[in-house]
């Protein structure tokens, strides 16, 4: 249904924002399941998780994998973490796009002297806080979200130190409205990310079908490379690789790397769940016929 990325400097009120948003969503008319994914889900200590780059990379990987497993058309996932690296926010955006759901970023914008003060107050109270060296490193490396970037849009900005963070905060209300609004053909202010060919899942019913398709296309590729070796770099016209199969007509010499890329693209195209048209080939000859037709369209003589 949706993926929400909570973003902000350390100790800027992100967890409270995530909780307020989750509560507001549960109280809305939306019947979707709401779940917060954060470090606490995995009992990870924040200082250990950000102590060095390998640990931080591992943390992001754990969170990303859990998000990937949890995304669905029936749930709203809130990622409560620093999410401070724009490249990582892009990765999360890609997961949302692959799932074909809504996506937004909630940014807790707090002045530096305030979130520094909040970290000190947490330390004095014995609450979760950041060690000084780790805190300084995270502050330095923070990459502020930019609503002009697709992975930071739409962007809802909270100012916890000015307005507080409540379910009635304007940014929370706007985010809930965006996440729960019903979409029809006339809707323009809510964007449902659309999967690309590369991110959609295949529709083969079993591993054998995929095996047959892979094997058949490899045989065609091998036949083309062998025929080209005899053609001395010239075009291939009327090359047959079997009875009742169309001839191969290629207007130019094609290298193995290019043929390999086209073969992988064909397999993806053939297995798309959302593509209309005939079902995937159920036997080797059908797979060869479709692959030859595809190559003739892409590389054939005009």
mmCIF file of C-alpha atoms in Angstrom:
data_model
loop_
_atom_site.group_PDB
_atom_site.id
_atom_site.type_symbol
_atom_site.label_atom_id
_atom_site.label_comp_id
_atom_site.label_asym_id
_atom_site.label_seq_id
_atom_site.Cartn_x
_atom_site.Cartn_y
_atom_site.Cartn_z
ATOM 1 C CA UNK A 1 0.000 0.000 0.000
ATOM 2 C CA UNK A 2 2.704 2.471 1.039
ATOM 3 C CA UNK A 3 6.262 2.975 2.286
ATOM 4 C CA UNK A 4 7.075 5.918 4.569
ATOM 5 C CA UNK A 5 10.699 6.874 5.191
ATOM 6 C CA UNK A 6 11.350 8.862 8.371
ATOM 7 C CA UNK A 7 14.431 11.033 7.921
ATOM 8 C CA UNK A 8 16.417 13.376 10.140
ATOM 9 C CA UNK A 9 19.539 14.095 12.139
ATOM 10 C CA UNK A 10 20.284 11.916 15.202
ATOM 11 C CA UNK A 11 18.028 12.748 18.170
ATOM 12 C CA UNK A 12 15.701 14.908 16.092
ATOM 13 C CA UNK A 13 12.460 13.255 17.161
ATOM 14 C CA UNK A 14 12.079 10.680 14.392
ATOM 15 C CA UNK A 15 10.763 7.850 16.569
ATOM 16 C CA UNK A 16 8.062 10.044 18.070
ATOM 17 C CA UNK A 17 7.099 11.179 14.585
ATOM 18 C CA UNK A 18 6.866 7.541 13.459
ATOM 19 C CA UNK A 19 4.664 6.637 16.437
ATOM 20 C CA UNK A 20 2.359 9.638 15.917
ATOM 21 C CA UNK A 21 2.022 8.844 12.232
ATOM 22 C CA UNK A 22 1.304 5.176 12.942
ATOM 23 C CA UNK A 23 -1.365 6.076 15.505
ATOM 24 C CA UNK A 24 -2.960 8.610 13.179
ATOM 25 C CA UNK A 25 -3.065 6.046 10.375
ATOM 26 C CA UNK A 26 -4.663 3.446 12.641
ATOM 27 C CA UNK A 27 -7.326 5.958 13.657
ATOM 28 C CA UNK A 28 -8.057 6.912 10.050
ATOM 29 C CA UNK A 29 -10.612 5.253 7.813
ATOM 30 C CA UNK A 30 -7.870 3.182 6.256
ATOM 31 C CA UNK A 31 -8.069 -0.496 7.186
ATOM 32 C CA UNK A 32 -4.510 -1.262 6.179
ATOM 33 C CA UNK A 33 -2.033 -2.796 8.591
ATOM 34 C CA UNK A 34 0.544 -0.297 9.866
ATOM 35 C CA UNK A 35 4.008 -1.415 10.947
ATOM 36 C CA UNK A 36 7.134 0.428 12.094
ATOM 37 C CA UNK A 37 10.512 -1.065 11.186
ATOM 38 C CA UNK A 38 13.465 0.236 13.204
ATOM 39 C CA UNK A 39 16.662 -0.888 14.915
ATOM 40 C CA UNK A 40 14.726 -1.955 17.990
ATOM 41 C CA UNK A 41 12.968 -4.647 15.938
ATOM 42 C CA UNK A 42 16.294 -6.460 15.775
ATOM 43 C CA UNK A 43 17.549 -5.501 19.258
ATOM 44 C CA UNK A 44 20.405 -3.529 17.721
ATOM 45 C CA UNK A 45 22.373 -1.019 19.774
ATOM 46 C CA UNK A 46 22.603 2.301 17.931
ATOM 47 C CA UNK A 47 26.193 3.019 18.933
ATOM 48 C CA UNK A 48 27.374 -0.415 17.879
ATOM 49 C CA UNK A 49 25.392 -0.186 14.637
ATOM 50 C CA UNK A 50 27.042 3.110 13.669
ATOM 51 C CA UNK A 51 30.483 2.442 15.158
ATOM 52 C CA UNK A 52 32.102 1.928 11.754
ATOM 53 C CA UNK A 53 31.161 1.688 8.086
ATOM 54 C CA UNK A 54 30.851 -2.141 7.929
ATOM 55 C CA UNK A 55 28.475 -2.112 10.926
ATOM 56 C CA UNK A 56 26.441 0.723 9.433
ATOM 57 C CA UNK A 57 26.288 -1.019 6.073
ATOM 58 C CA UNK A 58 25.102 -4.190 7.787
ATOM 59 C CA UNK A 59 22.380 -2.247 9.620
ATOM 60 C CA UNK A 60 21.095 -0.705 6.415
ATOM 61 C CA UNK A 61 21.103 -4.123 4.772
ATOM 62 C CA UNK A 62 19.101 -5.671 7.604
ATOM 63 C CA UNK A 63 16.517 -2.873 7.519
ATOM 64 C CA UNK A 64 16.282 -2.904 3.728
ATOM 65 C CA UNK A 65 15.748 -6.682 3.650
ATOM 66 C CA UNK A 66 13.004 -6.472 6.248
ATOM 67 C CA UNK A 67 11.314 -3.659 4.330
ATOM 68 C CA UNK A 68 11.506 -5.693 1.128
ATOM 69 C CA UNK A 69 9.883 -8.696 2.817
ATOM 70 C CA UNK A 70 7.163 -6.568 4.431
ATOM 71 C CA UNK A 71 5.951 -4.428 1.536
ATOM 72 C CA UNK A 72 2.547 -5.368 0.184
ATOM 73 C CA UNK A 73 -0.642 -3.881 -1.236
ATOM 74 C CA UNK A 74 -2.317 -4.267 2.169
ATOM 75 C CA UNK A 75 0.181 -2.667 4.547
ATOM 76 C CA UNK A 76 1.784 0.682 5.330
ATOM 77 C CA UNK A 77 5.439 0.315 6.335
ATOM 78 C CA UNK A 78 7.178 3.097 8.270
ATOM 79 C CA UNK A 79 10.983 2.980 8.319
ATOM 80 C CA UNK A 80 12.147 4.701 11.508
ATOM 81 C CA UNK A 81 15.894 5.158 11.200
ATOM 82 C CA UNK A 82 18.372 7.902 10.316
ATOM 83 C CA UNK A 83 17.920 7.239 6.586
ATOM 84 C CA UNK A 84 20.483 9.994 6.204
ATOM 85 C CA UNK A 85 22.163 8.826 2.999
ATOM 86 C CA UNK A 86 20.364 9.845 -0.189
ATOM 87 C CA UNK A 87 21.631 6.730 -1.948
ATOM 88 C CA UNK A 88 19.942 4.590 0.703
ATOM 89 C CA UNK A 89 16.686 6.523 0.376
ATOM 90 C CA UNK A 90 16.895 5.842 -3.351
ATOM 91 C CA UNK A 91 17.223 2.110 -2.636
ATOM 92 C CA UNK A 92 14.087 2.236 -0.474
ATOM 93 C CA UNK A 93 12.290 4.163 -3.208
ATOM 94 C CA UNK A 94 13.242 1.413 -5.656
ATOM 95 C CA UNK A 95 11.701 -1.193 -3.339
ATOM 96 C CA UNK A 96 8.463 0.810 -3.278
ATOM 97 C CA UNK A 97 8.512 1.131 -7.055
ATOM 98 C CA UNK A 98 9.047 -2.611 -7.486
ATOM 99 C CA UNK A 99 6.066 -3.242 -5.192
ATOM 100 C CA UNK A 100 3.874 -0.748 -7.079
ATOM 101 C CA UNK A 101 2.859 1.257 -3.999
ATOM 102 C CA UNK A 102 2.854 4.822 -2.650
ATOM 103 C CA UNK A 103 5.976 6.372 -1.191
ATOM 104 C CA UNK A 104 6.773 9.479 0.842
ATOM 105 C CA UNK A 105 9.422 10.955 3.155
ATOM 106 C CA UNK A 106 8.728 12.580 6.533
ATOM 107 C CA UNK A 107 11.625 14.858 7.508
ATOM 108 C CA UNK A 108 12.181 15.982 11.101
ATOM 109 C CA UNK A 109 13.856 19.355 10.596
ATOM 110 C CA UNK A 110 15.508 20.410 13.856
ATOM 111 C CA UNK A 111 18.151 23.076 14.423
ATOM 112 C CA UNK A 112 21.584 21.718 15.262
ATOM 113 C CA UNK A 113 21.841 23.217 18.733
ATOM 114 C CA UNK A 114 18.496 21.614 19.615
ATOM 115 C CA UNK A 115 19.202 18.030 18.571
ATOM 116 C CA UNK A 116 22.625 18.277 20.237
ATOM 117 C CA UNK A 117 20.879 19.354 23.421
ATOM 118 C CA UNK A 118 18.377 16.513 23.154
ATOM 119 C CA UNK A 119 21.186 13.961 22.853
ATOM 120 C CA UNK A 120 22.812 15.340 26.016
ATOM 121 C CA UNK A 121 19.488 15.267 27.866
ATOM 122 C CA UNK A 122 18.962 11.640 26.930
ATOM 123 C CA UNK A 123 22.425 10.795 28.189
ATOM 124 C CA UNK A 124 21.721 12.495 31.516
ATOM 125 C CA UNK A 125 18.466 10.573 31.870
ATOM 126 C CA UNK A 126 20.125 7.272 31.014
ATOM 127 C CA UNK A 127 18.080 6.932 27.830
ATOM 128 C CA UNK A 128 19.316 5.790 24.422
ATOM 129 C CA UNK A 129 21.839 8.286 23.102
ATOM 130 C CA UNK A 130 24.834 8.541 20.786
ATOM 131 C CA UNK A 131 28.473 8.601 21.833
ATOM 132 C CA UNK A 132 30.136 11.919 20.999
ATOM 133 C CA UNK A 133 32.385 10.620 18.217
ATOM 134 C CA UNK A 134 29.582 8.696 16.531
ATOM 135 C CA UNK A 135 27.193 11.612 16.930
ATOM 136 C CA UNK A 136 29.606 14.045 15.277
ATOM 137 C CA UNK A 137 30.242 11.661 12.401
ATOM 138 C CA UNK A 138 26.522 11.157 11.736
ATOM 139 C CA UNK A 139 25.818 14.894 11.858
ATOM 140 C CA UNK A 140 28.628 15.576 9.400
ATOM 141 C CA UNK A 141 27.480 12.948 6.895
ATOM 142 C CA UNK A 142 23.776 13.747 6.957
ATOM 143 C CA UNK A 143 22.315 14.463 3.508
ATOM 144 C CA UNK A 144 19.226 16.626 3.740
ATOM 145 C CA UNK A 145 16.275 15.452 1.634
ATOM 146 C CA UNK A 146 15.414 17.467 -1.456
ATOM 147 C CA UNK A 147 11.796 17.404 -2.647
ATOM 148 C CA UNK A 148 12.995 17.849 -6.231
ATOM 149 C CA UNK A 149 14.435 14.331 -6.120
ATOM 150 C CA UNK A 150 11.982 11.529 -6.822
ATOM 151 C CA UNK A 151 13.272 9.471 -3.881
ATOM 152 C CA UNK A 152 12.602 12.420 -1.526
ATOM 153 C CA UNK A 153 9.156 13.233 -2.902
ATOM 154 C CA UNK A 154 6.573 13.876 -1.698
ATOM 155 C CA UNK A 155 8.303 15.410 1.319
ATOM 156 C CA UNK A 156 6.441 16.246 4.535
ATOM 157 C CA UNK A 157 8.437 18.452 6.918
ATOM 158 C CA UNK A 158 8.050 18.418 10.688
ATOM 159 C CA UNK A 159 9.559 20.999 13.069
ATOM 160 C CA UNK A 160 9.454 19.164 16.432
ATOM 161 C CA UNK A 161 11.347 21.864 18.367
ATOM 162 C CA UNK A 162 8.949 24.595 17.211
ATOM 163 C CA UNK A 163 5.558 22.947 16.980
ATOM 164 C CA UNK A 164 6.023 19.687 18.819
ATOM 165 C CA UNK A 165 5.049 16.365 17.274
ATOM 166 C CA UNK A 166 1.429 15.331 17.616
ATOM 167 C CA UNK A 167 -1.116 13.431 15.588
ATOM 168 C CA UNK A 168 -2.591 16.839 14.821
ATOM 169 C CA UNK A 169 0.680 18.260 13.456
ATOM 170 C CA UNK A 170 0.146 19.619 9.914
ATOM 171 C CA UNK A 171 2.813 17.354 8.399
ATOM 172 C CA UNK A 172 1.280 14.266 10.038
ATOM 173 C CA UNK A 173 -2.200 15.223 8.825
ATOM 174 C CA UNK A 174 -0.903 15.823 5.294
ATOM 175 C CA UNK A 175 0.985 12.529 5.269
ATOM 176 C CA UNK A 176 -2.055 10.573 6.473
ATOM 177 C CA UNK A 177 -4.193 12.226 3.807
ATOM 178 C CA UNK A 178 -1.691 11.327 1.109
ATOM 179 C CA UNK A 179 -1.318 7.738 2.280
ATOM 180 C CA UNK A 180 -5.028 7.000 2.676
ATOM 181 C CA UNK A 181 -6.632 8.993 -0.125
ATOM 182 C CA UNK A 182 -8.610 6.907 -2.585
ATOM 183 C CA UNK A 183 -7.198 7.020 -6.083
ATOM 184 C CA UNK A 184 -9.141 7.036 -9.328
ATOM 185 C CA UNK A 185 -8.528 8.118 -12.908
ATOM 186 C CA UNK A 186 -8.970 11.783 -11.972
ATOM 187 C CA UNK A 187 -6.524 11.785 -9.054
ATOM 188 C CA UNK A 188 -3.445 13.901 -9.697
ATOM 189 C CA UNK A 189 -1.980 14.616 -6.259
ATOM 190 C CA UNK A 190 -1.255 11.000 -5.254
ATOM 191 C CA UNK A 191 1.372 8.977 -7.086
ATOM 192 C CA UNK A 192 1.403 5.198 -7.178
ATOM 193 C CA UNK A 193 4.869 4.104 -8.234
ATOM 194 C CA UNK A 194 4.835 1.791 -11.233
ATOM 195 C CA UNK A 195 7.204 -1.173 -11.537
ATOM 196 C CA UNK A 196 9.554 -1.246 -14.492
ATOM 197 C CA UNK A 197 10.190 -4.319 -16.621
ATOM 198 C CA UNK A 198 13.406 -4.966 -14.698
ATOM 199 C CA UNK A 199 11.684 -4.979 -11.298
ATOM 200 C CA UNK A 200 8.531 -6.960 -12.061
ATOM 201 C CA UNK A 201 8.334 -10.587 -11.067
ATOM 202 C CA UNK A 202 8.076 -13.454 -13.506
ATOM 203 C CA UNK A 203 4.949 -15.510 -14.027
ATOM 204 C CA UNK A 204 6.429 -18.949 -14.655
ATOM 205 C CA UNK A 205 4.495 -21.541 -12.737
ATOM 206 C CA UNK A 206 7.480 -23.774 -12.080
ATOM 207 C CA UNK A 207 11.222 -23.933 -12.339
ATOM 208 C CA UNK A 208 11.055 -26.319 -15.312
ATOM 209 C CA UNK A 209 9.456 -23.697 -17.576
ATOM 210 C CA UNK A 210 12.228 -21.235 -16.799
ATOM 211 C CA UNK A 211 14.827 -23.950 -17.365
ATOM 212 C CA UNK A 212 13.382 -24.809 -20.791
ATOM 213 C CA UNK A 213 13.298 -21.134 -21.802
ATOM 214 C CA UNK A 214 16.884 -20.614 -20.662
ATOM 215 C CA UNK A 215 18.093 -23.730 -22.446
ATOM 216 C CA UNK A 216 16.248 -22.941 -25.694
ATOM 217 C CA UNK A 217 17.509 -19.368 -25.927
ATOM 218 C CA UNK A 218 21.050 -20.529 -25.208
ATOM 219 C CA UNK A 219 20.830 -22.974 -28.120
ATOM 220 C CA UNK A 220 19.724 -20.176 -30.451
ATOM 221 C CA UNK A 221 22.560 -17.974 -29.207
ATOM 222 C CA UNK A 222 25.112 -20.739 -29.821
ATOM 223 C CA UNK A 223 23.743 -21.331 -33.314
ATOM 224 C CA UNK A 224 24.065 -17.642 -34.163
ATOM 225 C CA UNK A 225 27.652 -17.468 -32.944
ATOM 226 C CA UNK A 226 28.580 -20.564 -34.954
ATOM 227 C CA UNK A 227 26.890 -19.208 -38.106
ATOM 228 C CA UNK A 228 28.647 -15.862 -37.686
ATOM 229 C CA UNK A 229 32.005 -17.579 -37.492
ATOM 230 C CA UNK A 230 31.383 -18.936 -41.012
ATOM 231 C CA UNK A 231 29.925 -15.679 -42.324
ATOM 232 C CA UNK A 232 33.150 -13.789 -41.542
ATOM 233 C CA UNK A 233 31.349 -10.865 -39.923
ATOM 234 C CA UNK A 234 28.712 -10.427 -42.608
ATOM 235 C CA UNK A 235 24.924 -10.472 -42.209
ATOM 236 C CA UNK A 236 23.076 -13.704 -41.489
ATOM 237 C CA UNK A 237 20.194 -14.400 -43.857
ATOM 238 C CA UNK A 238 18.050 -17.499 -43.898
ATOM 239 C CA UNK A 239 19.922 -19.395 -41.186
ATOM 240 C CA UNK A 240 17.774 -22.275 -39.955
ATOM 241 C CA UNK A 241 18.294 -24.059 -36.672
ATOM 242 C CA UNK A 242 15.464 -26.574 -36.902
ATOM 243 C CA UNK A 243 12.430 -27.824 -38.771
ATOM 244 C CA UNK A 244 9.319 -25.633 -38.556
ATOM 245 C CA UNK A 245 11.331 -22.802 -36.966
ATOM 246 C CA UNK A 246 11.653 -19.363 -38.587
ATOM 247 C CA UNK A 247 14.931 -18.459 -40.231
ATOM 248 C CA UNK A 248 17.354 -16.112 -38.512
ATOM 249 C CA UNK A 249 17.953 -12.862 -40.400
ATOM 250 C CA UNK A 250 20.433 -10.494 -38.769
ATOM 251 C CA UNK A 251 21.691 -7.456 -40.629
ATOM 252 C CA UNK A 252 25.032 -7.130 -38.844
ATOM 253 C CA UNK A 253 27.559 -8.996 -36.776
ATOM 254 C CA UNK A 254 26.541 -9.291 -33.125
ATOM 255 C CA UNK A 255 28.979 -10.050 -30.313
ATOM 256 C CA UNK A 256 28.349 -12.581 -27.580
ATOM 257 C CA UNK A 257 27.989 -9.902 -24.829
ATOM 258 C CA UNK A 258 25.231 -8.119 -26.794
ATOM 259 C CA UNK A 259 23.473 -11.393 -27.562
ATOM 260 C CA UNK A 260 23.676 -12.297 -23.879
ATOM 261 C CA UNK A 261 22.063 -9.003 -22.867
ATOM 262 C CA UNK A 262 19.287 -9.444 -25.414
ATOM 263 C CA UNK A 263 18.725 -13.002 -24.245
ATOM 264 C CA UNK A 264 18.346 -11.902 -20.615
ATOM 265 C CA UNK A 265 15.999 -9.086 -21.637
ATOM 266 C CA UNK A 266 13.869 -11.528 -23.641
ATOM 267 C CA UNK A 267 13.587 -13.889 -20.675
ATOM 268 C CA UNK A 268 12.448 -11.021 -18.447
ATOM 269 C CA UNK A 269 9.970 -9.784 -21.009
ATOM 270 C CA UNK A 270 8.548 -13.250 -21.528
ATOM 271 C CA UNK A 271 7.996 -13.797 -17.836
ATOM 272 C CA UNK A 272 6.333 -10.536 -16.816
ATOM 273 C CA UNK A 273 3.222 -10.930 -14.698
ATOM 274 C CA UNK A 274 1.663 -7.716 -15.930
ATOM 275 C CA UNK A 275 2.336 -8.055 -19.659
ATOM 276 C CA UNK A 276 -0.645 -8.922 -21.790
ATOM 277 C CA UNK A 277 -0.454 -11.428 -24.598
ATOM 278 C CA UNK A 278 0.170 -15.165 -24.906
ATOM 279 C CA UNK A 279 1.360 -17.260 -21.978
ATOM 280 C CA UNK A 280 5.059 -18.138 -21.709
ATOM 281 C CA UNK A 281 6.247 -20.946 -23.987
ATOM 282 C CA UNK A 282 5.625 -24.429 -22.660
ATOM 283 C CA UNK A 283 8.150 -26.274 -24.863
ATOM 284 C CA UNK A 284 11.605 -25.732 -26.378
ATOM 285 C CA UNK A 285 10.452 -25.159 -29.974
ATOM 286 C CA UNK A 286 7.956 -22.487 -28.921
ATOM 287 C CA UNK A 287 10.645 -20.736 -26.886
ATOM 288 C CA UNK A 288 13.092 -20.860 -29.812
ATOM 289 C CA UNK A 289 10.457 -19.517 -32.201
ATOM 290 C CA UNK A 290 9.642 -16.580 -29.935
ATOM 291 C CA UNK A 291 13.303 -15.760 -29.331
ATOM 292 C CA UNK A 292 14.118 -15.863 -33.069
ATOM 293 C CA UNK A 293 11.169 -13.578 -33.811
ATOM 294 C CA UNK A 294 12.404 -11.215 -31.117
ATOM 295 C CA UNK A 295 15.954 -11.162 -32.500
ATOM 296 C CA UNK A 296 14.726 -10.663 -36.060
ATOM 297 C CA UNK A 297 12.682 -7.647 -34.935
ATOM 298 C CA UNK A 298 15.558 -6.143 -33.008
ATOM 299 C CA UNK A 299 18.433 -6.955 -35.351
ATOM 300 C CA UNK A 300 16.862 -8.013 -38.613
ATOM 301 C CA UNK A 301 17.201 -6.383 -42.011
ATOM 302 C CA UNK A 302 14.734 -3.617 -42.696
#
